[in-house]
mmCIF file of C-alpha atoms and ligand atoms in Angstrom:
data_model
loop_
_atom_site.group_PDB
_atom_site.id
_atom_site.type_symbol
_atom_site.label_atom_id
_atom_site.label_comp_id
_atom_site.label_asym_id
_atom_site.label_seq_id
_atom_site.Cartn_x
_atom_site.Cartn_y
_atom_site.Cartn_z
ATOM 1 C CA MET Q 121 129.508 68.255 174.862
ATOM 2 C CA SER Q 122 133.159 68.606 174.072
ATOM 3 C CA SER Q 123 135.591 65.837 173.362
ATOM 4 C CA LEU Q 124 139.102 65.738 174.726
ATOM 5 C CA GLY Q 125 140.047 62.980 172.324
ATOM 6 C CA VAL Q 126 141.906 59.765 172.945
ATOM 7 C CA GLU Q 127 145.010 61.321 174.530
ATOM 8 C CA GLY Q 128 143.844 64.828 175.391
ATOM 9 C CA GLU Q 129 144.616 66.020 171.850
ATOM 10 C CA GLY Q 130 141.195 67.704 171.812
ATOM 11 C CA ILE Q 131 142.923 70.856 173.022
ATOM 12 C CA TRP Q 132 144.836 71.090 169.715
ATOM 13 C CA LEU Q 133 141.704 70.318 167.715
ATOM 14 C CA ALA Q 134 139.885 73.114 169.566
ATOM 15 C CA LEU Q 135 142.775 75.508 168.885
ATOM 16 C CA GLY Q 136 142.800 74.439 165.246
ATOM 17 C CA THR Q 137 139.071 75.141 164.957
ATOM 18 C CA VAL Q 138 139.420 78.577 166.522
ATOM 19 C CA GLY Q 139 142.471 79.418 164.412
ATOM 20 C CA MET Q 140 140.719 78.470 161.171
ATOM 21 C CA LEU Q 141 137.562 80.390 162.179
ATOM 22 C CA LEU Q 142 139.553 83.503 163.078
ATOM 23 C CA GLY Q 143 141.388 83.286 159.765
ATOM 24 C CA MET Q 144 138.126 82.869 157.883
ATOM 25 C CA VAL Q 145 136.469 85.827 159.639
ATOM 26 C CA TYR Q 146 139.553 87.978 159.059
ATOM 27 C CA PHE Q 147 139.623 87.154 155.333
ATOM 28 C CA MET Q 148 135.860 87.825 155.092
ATOM 29 C CA ALA Q 149 136.131 91.184 156.834
ATOM 30 C CA LYS Q 150 139.094 92.184 154.687
ATOM 31 C CA GLY Q 151 137.410 91.095 151.479
ATOM 32 C CA TRP Q 152 134.022 92.677 152.201
ATOM 33 C CA ASP Q 153 134.541 95.798 150.047
ATOM 34 C CA VAL Q 154 136.712 94.263 147.370
ATOM 35 C CA GLN Q 155 135.272 95.104 143.942
ATOM 36 C CA ASP Q 156 137.888 93.823 141.550
ATOM 37 C CA PRO Q 157 136.579 90.467 140.235
ATOM 38 C CA GLU Q 158 140.067 88.936 140.060
ATOM 39 C CA ALA Q 159 140.846 89.849 143.659
ATOM 40 C CA GLU Q 160 137.376 88.628 144.672
ATOM 41 C CA GLU Q 161 138.190 85.214 143.288
ATOM 42 C CA PHE Q 162 141.263 84.912 145.538
ATOM 43 C CA TYR Q 163 139.136 85.937 148.525
ATOM 44 C CA VAL Q 164 136.411 83.381 147.787
ATOM 45 C CA ILE Q 165 138.905 80.538 147.355
ATOM 46 C CA THR Q 166 140.897 81.437 150.454
ATOM 47 C CA ILE Q 167 137.807 81.927 152.656
ATOM 48 C CA LEU Q 168 136.545 78.532 151.476
ATOM 49 C CA ILE Q 169 139.869 76.904 152.423
ATOM 50 C CA ALA Q 170 139.636 78.261 155.979
ATOM 51 C CA GLY Q 171 135.939 77.351 156.270
ATOM 52 C CA ILE Q 172 136.426 73.747 155.146
ATOM 53 C CA ALA Q 173 139.313 73.334 157.571
ATOM 54 C CA ALA Q 174 137.300 74.845 160.433
ATOM 55 C CA SER Q 175 134.475 72.318 159.909
ATOM 56 C CA SER Q 176 136.938 69.456 159.632
ATOM 57 C CA TYR Q 177 138.648 70.488 162.877
ATOM 58 C CA LEU Q 178 135.314 70.868 164.639
ATOM 59 C CA SER Q 179 134.224 67.399 163.505
ATOM 60 C CA MET Q 180 137.474 65.940 164.836
ATOM 61 C CA PHE Q 181 137.050 67.853 168.098
ATOM 62 C CA PHE Q 182 133.626 66.299 168.591
ATOM 63 C CA GLY Q 183 135.040 62.863 167.835
ATOM 64 C CA PHE Q 184 133.018 62.450 164.640
ATOM 65 C CA GLY Q 185 136.027 62.553 162.338
ATOM 66 C CA LEU Q 186 137.699 59.768 164.326
ATOM 67 C CA THR Q 187 137.753 56.051 163.565
ATOM 68 C CA GLU Q 188 139.724 52.967 164.569
ATOM 69 C CA VAL Q 189 141.832 50.810 162.273
ATOM 70 C CA GLU Q 190 142.800 47.353 163.504
ATOM 71 C CA LEU Q 191 146.041 46.145 161.970
ATOM 72 C CA VAL Q 192 146.623 42.472 161.152
ATOM 73 C CA ASN Q 193 148.969 42.228 164.141
ATOM 74 C CA GLY Q 194 146.123 43.213 166.456
ATOM 75 C CA GLN Q 195 147.338 46.770 167.066
ATOM 76 C CA VAL Q 196 144.491 49.313 167.058
ATOM 77 C CA LEU Q 197 145.141 52.804 165.666
ATOM 78 C CA ASP Q 198 143.008 55.882 166.338
ATOM 79 C CA ILE Q 199 142.677 57.611 162.994
ATOM 80 C CA TYR Q 200 141.393 61.110 162.375
ATOM 81 C CA TRP Q 201 140.100 60.462 158.856
ATOM 82 C CA ALA Q 202 138.435 63.903 158.608
ATOM 83 C CA ARG Q 203 141.873 65.389 157.854
ATOM 84 C CA TYR Q 204 141.882 63.632 154.510
ATOM 85 C CA ALA Q 205 138.415 64.934 153.616
ATOM 86 C CA ASP Q 206 139.691 68.422 154.461
ATOM 87 C CA TRP Q 207 142.939 68.014 152.479
ATOM 88 C CA LEU Q 208 141.139 66.530 149.470
ATOM 89 C CA PHE Q 209 139.334 69.847 148.998
ATOM 90 C CA THR Q 210 141.728 72.382 150.492
ATOM 91 C CA THR Q 211 145.006 71.325 148.852
ATOM 92 C CA PRO Q 212 143.487 71.691 145.338
ATOM 93 C CA LEU Q 213 142.109 75.101 146.365
ATOM 94 C CA LEU Q 214 145.548 76.195 147.604
ATOM 95 C CA LEU Q 215 147.056 75.113 144.283
ATOM 96 C CA LEU Q 216 144.261 76.932 142.446
ATOM 97 C CA ASP Q 217 145.118 80.096 144.393
ATOM 98 C CA ILE Q 218 148.808 79.969 143.502
ATOM 99 C CA GLY Q 219 148.141 78.757 139.937
ATOM 100 C CA LEU Q 220 145.795 81.671 139.237
ATOM 101 C CA LEU Q 221 148.247 84.082 140.817
ATOM 102 C CA ALA Q 222 151.036 82.835 138.546
ATOM 103 C CA GLY Q 223 148.750 83.046 135.534
ATOM 104 C CA ALA Q 224 149.352 79.378 134.737
ATOM 105 C CA LYS Q 225 147.362 77.695 131.957
ATOM 106 C CA ASN Q 226 144.111 76.018 133.040
ATOM 107 C CA ARG Q 227 145.426 72.757 131.672
ATOM 108 C CA ASP Q 228 148.523 72.970 133.876
ATOM 109 C CA ILE Q 229 146.503 73.882 136.970
ATOM 110 C CA ALA Q 230 144.217 70.905 136.291
ATOM 111 C CA THR Q 231 147.197 68.546 135.974
ATOM 112 C CA LEU Q 232 148.643 69.836 139.228
ATOM 113 C CA ILE Q 233 145.320 69.367 141.023
ATOM 114 C CA GLY Q 234 144.929 65.870 139.578
ATOM 115 C CA ILE Q 235 148.291 64.712 140.937
ATOM 116 C CA ASP Q 236 147.508 66.408 144.244
ATOM 117 C CA ALA Q 237 144.175 64.573 144.611
ATOM 118 C CA PHE Q 238 145.979 61.315 143.812
ATOM 119 C CA MET Q 239 148.464 62.160 146.593
ATOM 120 C CA ILE Q 240 145.698 62.640 149.179
ATOM 121 C CA VAL Q 241 143.708 59.552 148.156
ATOM 122 C CA THR Q 242 146.773 57.285 148.220
ATOM 123 C CA GLY Q 243 147.679 58.891 151.568
ATOM 124 C CA LEU Q 244 144.220 57.898 152.845
ATOM 125 C CA PHE Q 245 144.806 54.348 151.575
ATOM 126 C CA ALA Q 246 148.117 54.297 153.468
ATOM 127 C CA THR Q 247 146.244 55.342 156.584
ATOM 128 C CA LEU Q 248 143.406 52.796 156.344
ATOM 129 C CA MET Q 249 145.361 49.679 155.260
ATOM 130 C CA THR Q 250 145.587 46.896 157.839
ATOM 131 C CA VAL Q 251 148.791 45.282 156.546
ATOM 132 C CA PRO Q 252 151.882 47.319 157.542
ATOM 133 C CA VAL Q 253 153.769 46.741 154.282
ATOM 134 C CA ALA Q 254 150.724 48.003 152.336
ATOM 135 C CA ARG Q 255 150.630 51.109 154.536
ATOM 136 C CA TYR Q 256 154.268 51.940 153.709
ATOM 137 C CA ALA Q 257 153.786 51.083 150.031
ATOM 138 C CA PHE Q 258 150.968 53.627 149.734
ATOM 139 C CA TRP Q 259 152.897 56.141 151.813
ATOM 140 C CA THR Q 260 155.737 55.837 149.270
ATOM 141 C CA ILE Q 261 153.352 56.248 146.303
ATOM 142 C CA SER Q 262 151.742 59.278 147.930
ATOM 143 C CA THR Q 263 155.134 60.827 148.719
ATOM 144 C CA ILE Q 264 156.306 60.355 145.119
ATOM 145 C CA ALA Q 265 153.099 62.093 143.976
ATOM 146 C CA MET Q 266 153.913 64.940 146.357
ATOM 147 C CA LEU Q 267 157.391 65.312 144.854
ATOM 148 C CA PHE Q 268 155.744 65.586 141.425
ATOM 149 C CA VAL Q 269 153.364 68.256 142.735
ATOM 150 C CA LEU Q 270 156.255 70.280 144.173
ATOM 151 C CA TYR Q 271 158.372 69.856 141.040
ATOM 152 C CA PHE Q 272 155.475 70.871 138.789
ATOM 153 C CA LEU Q 273 154.798 73.889 140.979
ATOM 154 C CA VAL Q 274 158.397 75.086 140.812
ATOM 155 C CA VAL Q 275 159.045 74.356 137.141
ATOM 156 C CA VAL Q 276 155.778 74.641 135.187
ATOM 157 C CA VAL Q 277 153.846 77.108 137.347
ATOM 158 C CA GLY Q 278 157.125 78.910 138.056
ATOM 159 C CA GLU Q 279 157.654 79.433 134.331
ATOM 160 C CA ALA Q 280 154.252 81.094 134.025
ATOM 161 C CA ALA Q 281 154.973 83.260 137.069
ATOM 162 C CA ALA Q 282 158.278 84.409 135.569
ATOM 163 C CA GLU Q 283 156.293 86.249 132.891
ATOM 164 C CA ALA Q 284 154.145 88.120 135.405
ATOM 165 C CA ASP Q 285 154.772 91.577 136.876
ATOM 166 C CA GLU Q 286 157.287 92.092 139.667
ATOM 167 C CA ASP Q 287 154.750 92.142 142.546
ATOM 168 C CA THR Q 288 153.193 88.908 141.365
ATOM 169 C CA GLN Q 289 156.598 87.294 140.966
ATOM 170 C CA SER Q 290 157.697 88.126 144.480
ATOM 171 C CA THR Q 291 154.392 86.989 146.040
ATOM 172 C CA PHE Q 292 154.561 83.804 143.997
ATOM 173 C CA LYS Q 293 158.066 83.063 145.290
ATOM 174 C CA VAL Q 294 157.068 83.528 148.938
ATOM 175 C CA LEU Q 295 153.939 81.364 148.591
ATOM 176 C CA ARG Q 296 155.815 78.722 146.604
ATOM 177 C CA ASN Q 297 158.378 78.535 149.416
ATOM 178 C CA VAL Q 298 155.617 78.269 152.040
ATOM 179 C CA ILE Q 299 154.268 75.271 150.119
ATOM 180 C CA LEU Q 300 157.702 73.694 149.583
ATOM 181 C CA VAL Q 301 158.565 73.902 153.266
ATOM 182 C CA ALA Q 302 155.188 73.151 154.862
ATOM 183 C CA TRP Q 303 153.934 70.390 152.569
ATOM 184 C CA ALA Q 304 157.146 68.380 152.762
ATOM 185 C CA VAL Q 305 156.718 68.021 156.531
ATOM 186 C CA TYR Q 306 153.332 66.217 156.235
ATOM 187 C CA PRO Q 307 154.678 62.834 155.041
ATOM 188 C CA VAL Q 308 157.394 63.023 157.702
ATOM 189 C CA ALA Q 309 154.808 63.709 160.430
ATOM 190 C CA TRP Q 310 152.746 60.756 159.150
ATOM 191 C CA LEU Q 311 155.816 58.508 159.120
ATOM 192 C CA VAL Q 312 157.000 59.307 162.646
ATOM 193 C CA GLY Q 313 153.430 59.648 163.962
ATOM 194 C CA THR Q 314 150.882 57.073 165.045
ATOM 195 C CA GLU Q 315 150.041 56.012 161.472
ATOM 196 C CA GLY Q 316 153.655 55.034 160.812
ATOM 197 C CA LEU Q 317 156.506 54.245 163.161
ATOM 198 C CA GLY Q 318 154.723 55.522 166.255
ATOM 199 C CA LEU Q 319 157.652 57.625 167.491
ATOM 200 C CA LEU Q 320 155.200 60.456 168.152
ATOM 201 C CA SER Q 321 152.061 60.164 170.292
ATOM 202 C CA LEU Q 322 148.638 61.086 168.930
ATOM 203 C CA TYR Q 323 148.845 64.155 171.163
ATOM 204 C CA GLY Q 324 152.145 65.331 169.645
ATOM 205 C CA GLU Q 325 151.108 64.462 166.118
ATOM 206 C CA THR Q 326 147.827 66.376 166.399
ATOM 207 C CA LEU Q 327 149.779 69.416 167.606
ATOM 208 C CA ILE Q 328 152.188 69.230 164.656
ATOM 209 C CA PHE Q 329 149.398 68.839 162.078
ATOM 210 C CA MET Q 330 147.536 71.779 163.663
ATOM 211 C CA ILE Q 331 150.569 74.071 163.351
ATOM 212 C CA LEU Q 332 151.234 72.889 159.779
ATOM 213 C CA ASP Q 333 147.585 73.333 158.756
ATOM 214 C CA LEU Q 334 147.399 76.861 160.182
ATOM 215 C CA PHE Q 335 150.657 77.842 158.477
ATOM 216 C CA ALA Q 336 149.777 76.221 155.124
ATOM 217 C CA LYS Q 337 146.250 77.687 155.033
ATOM 218 C CA ILE Q 338 145.939 80.823 157.159
ATOM 219 C CA GLY Q 339 149.577 81.908 156.859
ATOM 220 C CA PHE Q 340 149.389 81.293 153.117
ATOM 221 C CA GLY Q 341 146.095 83.211 152.808
ATOM 222 C CA PHE Q 342 147.410 86.075 154.872
ATOM 223 C CA ILE Q 343 150.454 86.507 152.619
ATOM 224 C CA LEU Q 344 148.376 86.159 149.443
ATOM 225 C CA LEU Q 345 145.553 88.529 150.370
ATOM 226 C CA ARG Q 346 147.863 91.221 151.751
ATOM 227 C CA SER Q 347 150.139 91.168 148.728
ATOM 228 C CA ARG Q 348 150.326 93.973 146.204
ATOM 229 C CA ALA Q 349 149.725 91.364 143.542
ATOM 230 C CA VAL Q 350 146.148 90.916 144.843
ATOM 231 C CA VAL Q 351 145.449 94.252 146.505
ATOM 232 C CA GLY Q 352 146.966 96.094 143.549
ATOM 233 C CA GLY Q 353 148.465 99.511 143.029
ATOM 234 C CA ASP Q 354 149.282 101.917 145.833
ATOM 235 C CA SER Q 355 146.514 100.807 148.137
ATOM 236 C CA ALA Q 356 148.558 97.849 149.344
ATOM 237 C CA PRO Q 357 149.342 97.999 153.075
ATOM 238 C CA THR Q 358 153.004 97.024 152.776
HETATM 239 C C1 RET L 252 150.095 62.209 153.723
HETATM 240 C C2 RET L 252 150.497 60.763 154.049
HETATM 241 C C3 RET L 252 151.091 60.008 152.969
HETATM 242 C C4 RET L 252 152.235 60.693 152.318
HETATM 243 C C5 RET L 252 151.970 62.134 152.033
HETATM 244 C C6 RET L 252 151.008 62.865 152.704
HETATM 245 C C7 RET L 252 150.923 64.291 152.347
HETATM 246 C C8 RET L 252 150.074 65.205 152.774
HETATM 247 C C9 RET L 252 150.107 66.591 152.460
HETATM 248 C C10 RET L 252 149.134 67.346 153.003
HETATM 249 C C11 RET L 252 148.997 68.728 152.884
HETATM 250 C C12 RET L 252 148.057 69.341 153.548
HETATM 251 C C13 RET L 252 147.829 70.742 153.574
HETATM 252 C C14 RET L 252 146.782 71.152 154.278
HETATM 253 C C15 RET L 252 146.358 72.479 154.335
HETATM 254 O O1 RET L 252 146.391 73.103 155.295
HETATM 255 C C16 RET L 252 148.685 62.199 153.185
HETATM 256 C C17 RET L 252 150.154 62.895 155.062
HETATM 257 C C18 RET L 252 152.827 62.760 150.973
HETATM 258 C C19 RET L 252 151.160 67.169 151.596
HETATM 259 C C20 RET L 252 148.690 71.678 152.858
#
């Protein structure tokens, strides 16, 4: 049985599932013959990102990843918590992808992933709190963590990337910009969406998160796995 969700947003969850599955199958097909162990690593990570997101979207579509939070003022929010389970695993994997590409030190990648996990967990706290002021307090903490992640990515990982070859540098810059633009929209969507000020309906918010997730995961993977930096040499398609 399918679920249309609370406000008919099931359509976006279905599209999200299909989009993630198509991305995953495309990356698998493209990576099938890859022999180079370094390139293989990027394929495995990126396929995993799409696969985790596909299961999360499917669980939300079937209404499993959905719960209710009753605020102290009696207002009841419909919360898709499965997003946070998805993001807790996929955002570190995205950072691992770009960190490995840049040739960053393991220690720096680990720091970046640590702050990122803190961002998602405090974002989940913001989402589950019943007192409004606590929700906004955790939103602020999570957003500050995100600014640290973005800063660290540009400065520390960027420094490592600056020492890489030209192909790697240009792919790094494109992917870094994808992250800078896409990630920064998430806290805004939360704030204007049903978890925050409620200016957006659950229907509209689910649509926005679906577009962001596809861009930040499948768009990102597409750019990474097609790049000369990963494909290498003259065999690159563009
Ligand atoms: C939340 C709410 C609290 C404030 C902040 C958030 C940030 C979320 C981000 C999510 C990124 C997700 C990605 C998914 C992959 O497709 C948790 C929404 C800062 C940055 C890239």
